[in-house]
PDB file of C-alpha atoms in Angstrom:
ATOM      1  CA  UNK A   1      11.390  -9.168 -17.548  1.00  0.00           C
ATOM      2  CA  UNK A   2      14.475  -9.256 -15.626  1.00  0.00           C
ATOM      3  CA  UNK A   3      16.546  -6.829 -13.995  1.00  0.00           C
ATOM      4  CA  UNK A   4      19.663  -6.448 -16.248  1.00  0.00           C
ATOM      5  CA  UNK A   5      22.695  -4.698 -14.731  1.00  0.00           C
ATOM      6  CA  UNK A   6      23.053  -0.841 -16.100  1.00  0.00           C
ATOM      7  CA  UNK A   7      26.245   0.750 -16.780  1.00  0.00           C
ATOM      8  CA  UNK A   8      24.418   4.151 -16.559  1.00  0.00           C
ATOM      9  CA  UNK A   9      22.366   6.046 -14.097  1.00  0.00           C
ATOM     10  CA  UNK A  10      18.372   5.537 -14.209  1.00  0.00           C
ATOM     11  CA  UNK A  11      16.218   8.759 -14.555  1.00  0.00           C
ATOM     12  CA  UNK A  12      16.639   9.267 -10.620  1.00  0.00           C
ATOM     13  CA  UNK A  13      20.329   8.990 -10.868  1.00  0.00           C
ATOM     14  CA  UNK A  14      20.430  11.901 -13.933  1.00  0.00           C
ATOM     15  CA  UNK A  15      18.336  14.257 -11.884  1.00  0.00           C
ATOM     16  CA  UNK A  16      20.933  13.660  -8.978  1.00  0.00           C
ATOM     17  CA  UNK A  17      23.966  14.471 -10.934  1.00  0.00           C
ATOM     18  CA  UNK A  18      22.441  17.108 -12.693  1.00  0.00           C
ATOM     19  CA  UNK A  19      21.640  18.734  -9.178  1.00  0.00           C
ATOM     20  CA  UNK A  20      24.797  18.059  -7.873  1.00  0.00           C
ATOM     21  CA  UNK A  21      26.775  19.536 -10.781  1.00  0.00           C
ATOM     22  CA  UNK A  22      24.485  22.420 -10.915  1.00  0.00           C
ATOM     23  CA  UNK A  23      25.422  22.900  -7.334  1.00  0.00           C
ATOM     24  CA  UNK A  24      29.152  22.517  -7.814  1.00  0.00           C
ATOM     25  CA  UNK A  25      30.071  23.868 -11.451  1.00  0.00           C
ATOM     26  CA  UNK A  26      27.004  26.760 -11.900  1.00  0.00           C
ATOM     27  CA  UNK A  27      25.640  27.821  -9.045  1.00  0.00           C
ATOM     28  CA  UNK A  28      28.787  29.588  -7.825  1.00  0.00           C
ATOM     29  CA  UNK A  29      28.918  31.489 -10.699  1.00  0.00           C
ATOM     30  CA  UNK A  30      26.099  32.917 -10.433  1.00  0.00           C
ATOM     31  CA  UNK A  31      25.598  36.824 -10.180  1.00  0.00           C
ATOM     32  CA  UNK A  32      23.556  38.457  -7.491  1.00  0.00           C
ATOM     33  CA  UNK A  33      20.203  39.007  -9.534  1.00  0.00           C
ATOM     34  CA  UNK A  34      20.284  34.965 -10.877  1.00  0.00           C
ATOM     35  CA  UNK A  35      21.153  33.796  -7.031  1.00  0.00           C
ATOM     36  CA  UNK A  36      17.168  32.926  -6.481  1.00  0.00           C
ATOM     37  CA  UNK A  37      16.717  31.695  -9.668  1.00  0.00           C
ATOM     38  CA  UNK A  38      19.670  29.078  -8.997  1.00  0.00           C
ATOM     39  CA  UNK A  39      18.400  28.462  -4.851  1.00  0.00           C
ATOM     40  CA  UNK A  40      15.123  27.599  -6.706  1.00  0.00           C
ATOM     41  CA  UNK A  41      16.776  25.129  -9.716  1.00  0.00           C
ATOM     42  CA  UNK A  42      18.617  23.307  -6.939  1.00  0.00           C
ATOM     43  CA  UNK A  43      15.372  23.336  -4.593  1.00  0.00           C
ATOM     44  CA  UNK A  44      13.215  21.820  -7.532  1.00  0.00           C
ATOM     45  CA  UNK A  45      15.782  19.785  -8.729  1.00  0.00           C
ATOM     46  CA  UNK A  46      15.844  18.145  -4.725  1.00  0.00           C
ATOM     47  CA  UNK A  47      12.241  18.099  -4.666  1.00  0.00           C
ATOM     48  CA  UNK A  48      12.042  16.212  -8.441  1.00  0.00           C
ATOM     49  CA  UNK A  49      14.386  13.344  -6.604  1.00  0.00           C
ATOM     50  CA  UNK A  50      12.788  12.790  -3.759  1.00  0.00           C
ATOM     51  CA  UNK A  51       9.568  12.519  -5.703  1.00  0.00           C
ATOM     52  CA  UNK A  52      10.636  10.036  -7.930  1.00  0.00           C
ATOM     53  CA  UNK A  53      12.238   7.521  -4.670  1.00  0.00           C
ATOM     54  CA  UNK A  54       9.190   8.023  -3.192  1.00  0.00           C
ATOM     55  CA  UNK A  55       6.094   4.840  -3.036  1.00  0.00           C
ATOM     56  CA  UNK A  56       2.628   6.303  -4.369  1.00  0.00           C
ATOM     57  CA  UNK A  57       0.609   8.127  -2.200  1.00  0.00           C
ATOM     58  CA  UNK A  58      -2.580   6.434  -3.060  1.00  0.00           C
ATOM     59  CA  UNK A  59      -4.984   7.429  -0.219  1.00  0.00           C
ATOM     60  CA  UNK A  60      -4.500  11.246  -1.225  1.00  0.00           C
ATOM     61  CA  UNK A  61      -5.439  10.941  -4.713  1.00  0.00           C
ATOM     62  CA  UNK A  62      -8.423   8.644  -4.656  1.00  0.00           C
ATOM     63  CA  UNK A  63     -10.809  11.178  -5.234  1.00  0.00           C
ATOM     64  CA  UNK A  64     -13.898   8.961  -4.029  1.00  0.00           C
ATOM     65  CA  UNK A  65     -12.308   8.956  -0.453  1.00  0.00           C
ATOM     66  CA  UNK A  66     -12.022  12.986  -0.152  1.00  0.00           C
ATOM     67  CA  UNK A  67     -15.715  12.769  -1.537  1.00  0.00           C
ATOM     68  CA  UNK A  68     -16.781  10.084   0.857  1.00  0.00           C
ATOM     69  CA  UNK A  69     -14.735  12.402   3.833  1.00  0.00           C
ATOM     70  CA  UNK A  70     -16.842  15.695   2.766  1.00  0.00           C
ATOM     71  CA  UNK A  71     -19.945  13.882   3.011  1.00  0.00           C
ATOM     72  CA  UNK A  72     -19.296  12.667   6.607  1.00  0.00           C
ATOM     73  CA  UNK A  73     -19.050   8.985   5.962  1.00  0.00           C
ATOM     74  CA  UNK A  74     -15.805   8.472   7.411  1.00  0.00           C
ATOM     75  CA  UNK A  75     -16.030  10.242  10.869  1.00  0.00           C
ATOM     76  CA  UNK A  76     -14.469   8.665  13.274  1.00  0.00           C
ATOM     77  CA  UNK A  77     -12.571   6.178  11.242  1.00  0.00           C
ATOM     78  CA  UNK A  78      -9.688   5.850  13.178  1.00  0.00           C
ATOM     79  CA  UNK A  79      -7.834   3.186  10.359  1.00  0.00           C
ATOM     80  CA  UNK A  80      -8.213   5.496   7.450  1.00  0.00           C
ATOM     81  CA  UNK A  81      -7.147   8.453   9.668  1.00  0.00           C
ATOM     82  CA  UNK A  82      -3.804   6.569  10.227  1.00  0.00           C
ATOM     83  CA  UNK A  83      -3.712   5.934   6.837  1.00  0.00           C
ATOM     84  CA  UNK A  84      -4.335   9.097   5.461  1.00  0.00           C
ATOM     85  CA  UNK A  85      -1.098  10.879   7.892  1.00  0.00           C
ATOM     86  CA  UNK A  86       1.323   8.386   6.335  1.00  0.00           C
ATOM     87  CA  UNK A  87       0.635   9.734   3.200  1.00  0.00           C
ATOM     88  CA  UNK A  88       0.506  12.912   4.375  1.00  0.00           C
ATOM     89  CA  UNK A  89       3.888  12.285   5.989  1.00  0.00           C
ATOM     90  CA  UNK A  90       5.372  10.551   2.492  1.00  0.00           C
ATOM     91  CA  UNK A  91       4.266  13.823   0.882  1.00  0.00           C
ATOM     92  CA  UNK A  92       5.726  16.101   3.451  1.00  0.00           C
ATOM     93  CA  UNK A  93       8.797  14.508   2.964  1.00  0.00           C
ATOM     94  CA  UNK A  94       9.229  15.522  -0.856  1.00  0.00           C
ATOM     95  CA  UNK A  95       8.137  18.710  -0.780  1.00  0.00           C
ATOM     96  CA  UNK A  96      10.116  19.309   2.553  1.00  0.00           C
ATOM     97  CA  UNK A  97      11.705  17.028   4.484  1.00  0.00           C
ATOM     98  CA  UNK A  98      13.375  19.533   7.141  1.00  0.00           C
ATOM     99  CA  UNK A  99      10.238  19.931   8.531  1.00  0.00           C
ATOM    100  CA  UNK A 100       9.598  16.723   9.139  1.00  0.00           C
ATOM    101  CA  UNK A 101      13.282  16.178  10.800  1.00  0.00           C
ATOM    102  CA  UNK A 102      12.517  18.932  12.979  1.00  0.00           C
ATOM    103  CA  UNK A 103       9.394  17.710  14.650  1.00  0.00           C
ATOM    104  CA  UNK A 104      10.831  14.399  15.193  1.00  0.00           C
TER     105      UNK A 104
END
């Protein structure tokens, strides 16, 4: 199939404008008692994005490998170690990429 040009926004685009105008046109209308409630739309709404940008994690959900880890047949594997903090990393970067930023 080939890519045809769109002249509207993919699923990651809709969750973008729908934070952003949640953001701009809601969120400052808020009273008091709803404040968290919107912090934590926006905040899931962020975290939803980033998700969906985001490659596979792959290492982190093959169950056989966190299996084979328990049982000790990995120690010392210095390869899938590696391996295993990028997705850790890719992960940490969804859920919250400040700290990431932070430590770097």
């Amino acid at each position: 199939m080939t890519d045809v040009p769109r002249d509207h926004p993919d699923a990651t685009g809709l969750v973008a404008a729908a934070r952003e105008a949640f953001i701009r046109e809601i969120q400052p209308f808020l009273k008091d008692e709803l404040r968290l409630s919107g912090l934590m739309i926006a905040s899931a709404l962020s975290m939803v994005e980033r998700e969906m940008r985001r490659p596979p994690a792959g290492l982190l959900e093959a169950w056989p490998i966190v299996h084979a880890i328990r049982a000790g047949r990995h120690d010392g594997d210095g390869d899938l170690h590696a391996r295993l903090v990028e997705d850790a990393r890719l992960l940490l970067a969804i859920a919250n990429p400040r700290y990431l930023s932070d430590r770097e």
